[in-house]
Amino acid sequence: MEPFLVIASPAMSMSSSIHNQFLFFRDLLDDYHDRRERLIKASRDITNISKKTIFLLHRLALEAQDASARADASKTGLKKLTEVQKLYADMKDELAGDQYWRYERQVSPGLQEYIEALSFAHFLEHGGLITYEQVQATLCGADGIAFFPLTISDYLLGVSDLTGELMRFAISGFGRPGGRARALETCIFVRNCKSDFERFTPYVWELHKKQVVTAQSLSKIEDAAYTAVVRTSEFDLPAEMLDDIVNQTVLNYSNNRRNLEREVDDQEHSSDFYR
């Protein structure tokens, strides 16, 4: 008996070709979504580490009494940020070629948070704004090749967020020795940043929103600095003694507020007990 032969018709061949094309596009979509999810997760991890670094820098800077102590705090923060740089090194293959531009929206949020933390650490040590080249240098491997290109917009949006941290740094340090002088210096720096960033608002998307927040932060620093200068003029005392008076006042206020909150909590707990 002769073997049964199946002759593929042109219609069957075309159907198989279309099926293969759909399988190919399915694989492309699966790869796109899987890569996107991995980058989103990495960006969230980067944001988390950067925020923790900012909190760490605030705590260390508040305890620092001089420039050398603030420089040590900066080095501690930079050491913490090496965890972020390792994550970006692992993301290098995911963003090779033109893939970075395809997934830029997934990478930008974490990148801006990293730049904010990095610029805060740089400010504590050098008292100035970190440059674009210095940020890009932290996103390179040992061979000097960048993990991905740093855009001007991500750099500007990241350093623009720094002004909010500088507002907290200036106001929280008022009760510390030399805090009033540092607040005035920080106020001038934030004012210059706002002025310099304003010229880029027509060209960088969302920078005008950041400028609104920067203006609010600047207003808070100016109000606090103005109050300190006016009150200082009312007392003919050495700067060190005034710092001690301000520190004691802030400490008493914090203790009274903490005791009041504790009393409120005790009353709430006692009322819940008898319900």
CSV table of C-alpha atoms in Angstrom, one decimal:
chain,number,residue,atom,x,y,z
A,1,MET,CA,0.0,0.0,0.0
A,2,GLU,CA,1.4,3.3,-1.0
A,3,PRO,CA,2.0,6.0,1.8
A,4,PHE,CA,-0.7,8.7,2.1
A,5,LEU,CA,0.7,12.0,0.9
A,6,VAL,CA,-0.6,15.4,2.2
A,7,ILE,CA,-0.1,18.3,-0.2
A,8,ALA,CA,-0.3,21.7,1.5
A,9,SER,CA,-2.5,24.1,-0.4
A,10,PRO,CA,-1.6,27.8,-0.7
A,11,ALA,CA,-4.4,28.6,1.7
A,12,MET,CA,-3.0,26.3,4.4
A,13,SER,CA,0.5,27.8,3.9
A,14,MET,CA,-0.8,31.3,4.3
A,15,SER,CA,-2.7,30.4,7.4
A,16,SER,CA,0.4,28.9,9.0
A,17,SER,CA,2.4,32.0,8.1
A,18,ILE,CA,-0.2,34.3,9.7
A,19,HIS,CA,-0.3,32.0,12.8
A,20,ASN,CA,3.5,32.3,13.1
A,21,GLN,CA,3.3,36.1,12.8
A,22,PHE,CA,0.9,36.2,15.7
A,23,LEU,CA,3.1,34.0,17.8
A,24,PHE,CA,6.0,36.3,17.1
A,25,PHE,CA,4.0,39.4,18.1
A,26,ARG,CA,2.8,37.6,21.2
A,27,ASP,CA,6.4,37.0,22.3
A,28,LEU,CA,7.3,40.6,21.6
A,29,LEU,CA,4.4,41.8,23.8
A,30,ASP,CA,5.2,39.3,26.6
A,31,ASP,CA,8.8,40.5,26.6
A,32,TYR,CA,7.7,44.2,26.6
A,33,HIS,CA,5.4,43.7,29.6
A,34,ASP,CA,7.8,41.5,31.5
A,35,ARG,CA,10.6,44.0,31.1
A,36,ARG,CA,8.3,46.9,32.0
A,37,GLU,CA,7.3,45.2,35.3
A,38,ARG,CA,10.9,44.4,36.2
A,39,LEU,CA,11.9,48.1,35.6
A,40,ILE,CA,8.9,49.3,37.6
A,41,LYS,CA,9.9,47.1,40.5
A,42,ALA,CA,13.5,48.2,40.4
A,43,SER,CA,12.4,51.9,40.2
A,44,ARG,CA,10.3,51.4,43.3
A,45,ASP,CA,13.2,49.8,45.1
A,46,ILE,CA,15.4,52.8,44.1
A,47,THR,CA,12.8,55.2,45.3
A,48,ASN,CA,12.6,53.4,48.7
A,49,ILE,CA,16.4,53.4,49.2
A,50,SER,CA,16.7,57.1,48.1
A,51,LYS,CA,14.0,58.2,50.6
A,52,LYS,CA,15.6,56.3,53.4
A,53,THR,CA,18.9,57.9,52.5
A,54,ILE,CA,17.3,61.4,52.7
A,55,PHE,CA,15.9,60.6,56.1
A,56,LEU,CA,19.3,59.4,57.2
A,57,LEU,CA,20.9,62.6,56.0
A,58,HIS,CA,18.4,64.7,57.8
A,59,ARG,CA,19.0,62.9,61.1
A,60,LEU,CA,22.8,63.1,60.7
A,61,ALA,CA,22.9,66.7,59.6
A,62,LEU,CA,20.7,67.7,62.5
A,63,GLU,CA,23.2,66.2,64.9
A,64,ALA,CA,26.2,67.6,63.1
A,65,GLN,CA,27.8,70.6,64.8
A,66,ASP,CA,30.3,71.7,62.2
A,67,ALA,CA,31.3,71.4,58.5
A,68,SER,CA,33.4,68.3,59.0
A,69,ALA,CA,30.5,66.5,60.8
A,70,ARG,CA,28.2,67.4,57.9
A,71,ALA,CA,30.8,66.1,55.4
A,72,ASP,CA,30.9,62.8,57.4
A,73,ALA,CA,27.1,62.7,57.2
A,74,SER,CA,27.3,63.2,53.4
A,75,LYS,CA,29.8,60.3,53.1
A,76,THR,CA,27.5,58.0,55.0
A,77,GLY,CA,24.6,59.0,52.7
A,78,LEU,CA,26.8,58.4,49.6
A,79,LYS,CA,27.7,55.0,50.9
A,80,LYS,CA,24.1,54.1,51.2
A,81,LEU,CA,23.4,55.3,47.6
A,82,THR,CA,25.9,52.7,46.3
A,83,GLU,CA,23.0,50.3,46.7
A,84,VAL,CA,21.1,52.3,44.1
A,85,GLN,CA,24.1,52.4,41.8
A,86,LYS,CA,24.3,48.5,41.9
A,87,LEU,CA,20.6,48.3,40.9
A,88,TYR,CA,21.2,50.6,38.0
A,89,ALA,CA,24.2,48.4,37.0
A,90,ASP,CA,21.9,45.4,37.0
A,91,MET,CA,19.4,47.3,34.8
A,92,LYS,CA,22.1,48.1,32.2
A,93,ASP,CA,21.2,45.2,29.9
A,94,GLU,CA,17.5,45.9,30.2
A,95,LEU,CA,18.1,49.5,29.0
A,96,ALA,CA,20.7,48.7,26.3
A,97,GLY,CA,20.4,50.5,23.0
A,98,ASP,CA,17.2,52.4,22.4
A,99,GLN,CA,15.4,50.5,25.1
A,100,TYR,CA,16.0,53.3,27.6
A,101,TRP,CA,13.9,55.7,25.5
A,102,ARG,CA,11.1,53.1,25.3
A,103,TYR,CA,11.0,52.6,29.1
A,104,GLU,CA,12.0,56.1,30.2
A,105,ARG,CA,8.7,56.7,31.9
A,106,GLN,CA,9.2,53.7,34.1
A,107,VAL,CA,12.8,54.7,35.0
A,108,SER,CA,12.3,58.5,35.6
A,109,PRO,CA,10.5,58.5,39.0
A,110,GLY,CA,13.2,56.5,40.8
A,111,LEU,CA,16.0,58.3,38.9
A,112,GLN,CA,14.7,61.7,40.1
A,113,GLU,CA,14.4,60.5,43.7
A,114,TYR,CA,18.0,59.2,43.5
A,115,ILE,CA,19.2,62.6,42.1
A,116,GLU,CA,17.4,64.4,44.9
A,117,ALA,CA,19.2,62.2,47.6
A,118,LEU,CA,22.5,62.5,45.8
A,119,SER,CA,22.2,66.3,45.5
A,120,PHE,CA,21.3,66.6,49.2
A,121,ALA,CA,24.4,64.7,50.2
A,122,HIS,CA,26.5,66.8,47.9
A,123,PHE,CA,25.0,70.0,49.4
A,124,LEU,CA,25.8,68.9,52.9
A,125,GLU,CA,29.5,68.4,52.0
A,126,HIS,CA,30.1,71.2,49.5
A,127,GLY,CA,27.3,73.7,50.1
A,128,GLY,CA,26.5,73.9,46.4
A,129,LEU,CA,24.5,72.2,43.6
A,130,ILE,CA,25.7,69.0,42.1
A,131,THR,CA,26.4,69.3,38.3
A,132,TYR,CA,24.9,67.2,35.5
A,133,GLU,CA,28.3,65.7,34.8
A,134,GLN,CA,28.8,64.6,38.4
A,135,VAL,CA,25.4,62.9,38.4
A,136,GLN,CA,26.1,61.1,35.2
A,137,ALA,CA,29.5,59.9,36.6
A,138,THR,CA,27.7,58.1,39.4
A,139,LEU,CA,25.7,56.2,36.7
A,140,CYS,CA,28.7,54.6,35.0
A,141,GLY,CA,30.5,51.4,35.4
A,142,ALA,CA,34.2,50.8,36.3
A,143,ASP,CA,35.0,51.1,32.6
A,144,GLY,CA,33.5,54.6,32.5
A,145,ILE,CA,30.6,53.6,30.2
A,146,ALA,CA,27.2,55.0,31.3
A,147,PHE,CA,24.5,52.6,32.2
A,148,PHE,CA,22.0,54.8,30.2
A,149,PRO,CA,22.0,58.4,29.1
A,150,LEU,CA,20.9,60.9,31.8
A,151,THR,CA,18.4,63.4,30.3
A,152,ILE,CA,18.5,67.1,31.1
A,153,SER,CA,14.9,67.0,32.2
A,154,ASP,CA,15.4,64.2,34.7
A,155,TYR,CA,18.4,66.1,36.1
A,156,LEU,CA,16.5,69.3,36.5
A,157,LEU,CA,13.4,67.7,38.0
A,158,GLY,CA,15.6,65.8,40.5
A,159,VAL,CA,17.6,68.8,41.7
A,160,SER,CA,14.4,70.8,41.8
A,161,ASP,CA,13.1,68.5,44.5
A,162,LEU,CA,16.2,69.3,46.5
A,163,THR,CA,14.7,72.6,47.6
A,164,GLY,CA,12.0,70.9,49.7
A,165,GLU,CA,14.7,69.0,51.6
A,166,LEU,CA,16.7,72.2,52.1
A,167,MET,CA,13.6,73.9,53.6
A,168,ARG,CA,13.3,71.1,56.2
A,169,PHE,CA,17.1,71.2,56.8
A,170,ALA,CA,17.1,74.9,57.4
A,171,ILE,CA,14.0,75.1,59.6
A,172,SER,CA,14.8,72.0,61.7
A,173,GLY,CA,18.3,73.4,62.4
A,174,PHE,CA,17.2,76.7,63.8
A,175,GLY,CA,17.5,75.4,67.4
A,176,ARG,CA,21.0,74.2,66.9
A,177,PRO,CA,24.2,76.2,67.3
A,178,GLY,CA,24.8,78.1,64.1
A,179,GLY,CA,21.4,77.1,62.8
A,180,ARG,CA,20.3,80.7,62.1
A,181,ALA,CA,23.3,81.5,60.0
A,182,ARG,CA,23.0,78.2,58.0
A,183,ALA,CA,19.3,79.0,57.4
A,184,LEU,CA,20.2,82.3,55.9
A,185,GLU,CA,22.8,80.7,53.7
A,186,THR,CA,20.3,78.0,52.6
A,187,CYS,CA,17.7,80.7,51.9
A,188,ILE,CA,20.0,82.5,49.5
A,189,PHE,CA,20.9,79.2,47.8
A,190,VAL,CA,17.2,78.1,47.3
A,191,ARG,CA,16.4,81.6,46.0
A,192,ASN,CA,19.1,81.3,43.4
A,193,CYS,CA,18.0,77.9,42.4
A,194,LYS,CA,14.4,79.1,41.9
A,195,SER,CA,15.7,82.0,39.8
A,196,ASP,CA,18.0,79.8,37.7
A,197,PHE,CA,15.4,77.0,37.1
A,198,GLU,CA,12.8,79.5,36.0
A,199,ARG,CA,14.4,79.9,32.6
A,200,PHE,CA,14.0,76.2,31.8
A,201,THR,CA,10.3,75.9,32.6
A,202,PRO,CA,9.1,76.4,29.0
A,203,TYR,CA,11.3,73.5,27.8
A,204,VAL,CA,11.0,70.9,30.6
A,205,TRP,CA,7.7,69.2,31.2
A,206,GLU,CA,6.4,69.5,34.8
A,207,LEU,CA,9.2,71.8,35.9
A,208,HIS,CA,6.6,74.6,36.4
A,209,LYS,CA,4.9,72.4,39.0
A,210,LYS,CA,8.2,71.9,40.8
A,211,GLN,CA,8.7,75.6,40.7
A,212,VAL,CA,5.5,76.2,42.6
A,213,VAL,CA,6.7,73.8,45.3
A,214,THR,CA,10.1,75.6,45.3
A,215,ALA,CA,8.4,78.9,45.8
A,216,GLN,CA,6.4,77.6,48.8
A,217,SER,CA,9.6,76.1,50.3
A,218,LEU,CA,11.4,79.4,49.8
A,219,SER,CA,8.6,81.4,51.4
A,220,LYS,CA,8.8,79.1,54.5
A,221,ILE,CA,12.5,79.6,54.8
A,222,GLU,CA,12.2,83.4,54.3
A,223,ASP,CA,9.5,83.6,57.0
A,224,ALA,CA,11.5,81.7,59.5
A,225,ALA,CA,14.7,83.6,58.7
A,226,TYR,CA,12.9,87.0,58.9
A,227,THR,CA,11.5,86.1,62.3
A,228,ALA,CA,14.9,85.1,63.6
A,229,VAL,CA,16.5,88.3,62.4
A,230,VAL,CA,13.8,90.5,63.8
A,231,ARG,CA,13.8,88.7,67.2
A,232,THR,CA,17.6,88.7,67.3
A,233,SER,CA,17.6,92.5,66.9
A,234,GLU,CA,15.5,92.8,70.0
A,235,PHE,CA,18.2,91.3,72.2
A,236,ASP,CA,21.7,92.6,72.7
A,237,LEU,CA,23.3,89.2,73.3
A,238,PRO,CA,26.2,87.2,71.8
A,239,ALA,CA,25.2,84.8,69.0
A,240,GLU,CA,26.1,81.7,71.1
A,241,MET,CA,23.8,82.8,73.9
A,242,LEU,CA,21.0,83.4,71.5
A,243,ASP,CA,21.5,80.0,70.0
A,244,ASP,CA,21.2,78.5,73.5
A,245,ILE,CA,18.0,80.5,74.1
A,246,VAL,CA,16.5,79.3,70.8
A,247,ASN,CA,17.5,75.7,71.4
A,248,GLN,CA,16.0,75.7,74.9
A,249,THR,CA,12.8,77.3,73.6
A,250,VAL,CA,12.5,74.7,70.9
A,251,LEU,CA,13.3,71.9,73.3
A,252,ASN,CA,10.7,73.1,75.8
A,253,TYR,CA,8.1,73.4,73.1
A,254,SER,CA,8.8,69.9,71.8
A,255,ASN,CA,8.6,68.4,75.3
A,256,ASN,CA,5.4,70.2,76.1
A,257,ARG,CA,3.8,69.0,72.8
A,258,ARG,CA,5.0,65.4,73.4
A,259,ASN,CA,3.5,65.5,77.0
A,260,LEU,CA,0.3,66.9,75.7
A,261,GLU,CA,0.0,64.2,73.0
A,262,ARG,CA,0.8,61.5,75.6
A,263,GLU,CA,-2.0,62.8,77.9
A,264,VAL,CA,-4.5,62.8,75.0
A,265,ASP,CA,-3.5,59.2,74.2
A,266,ASP,CA,-3.9,58.2,77.9
A,267,GLN,CA,-7.4,59.7,78.0
A,268,GLU,CA,-8.4,58.0,74.8
A,269,HIS,CA,-7.2,54.6,76.1
A,270,SER,CA,-8.9,55.1,79.5
A,271,SER,CA,-12.2,56.0,77.8
A,272,ASP,CA,-12.0,53.0,75.6
A,273,PHE,CA,-11.4,50.8,78.6
A,274,TYR,CA,-14.7,51.8,80.2
A,275,ARG,CA,-16.8,51.4,77.0
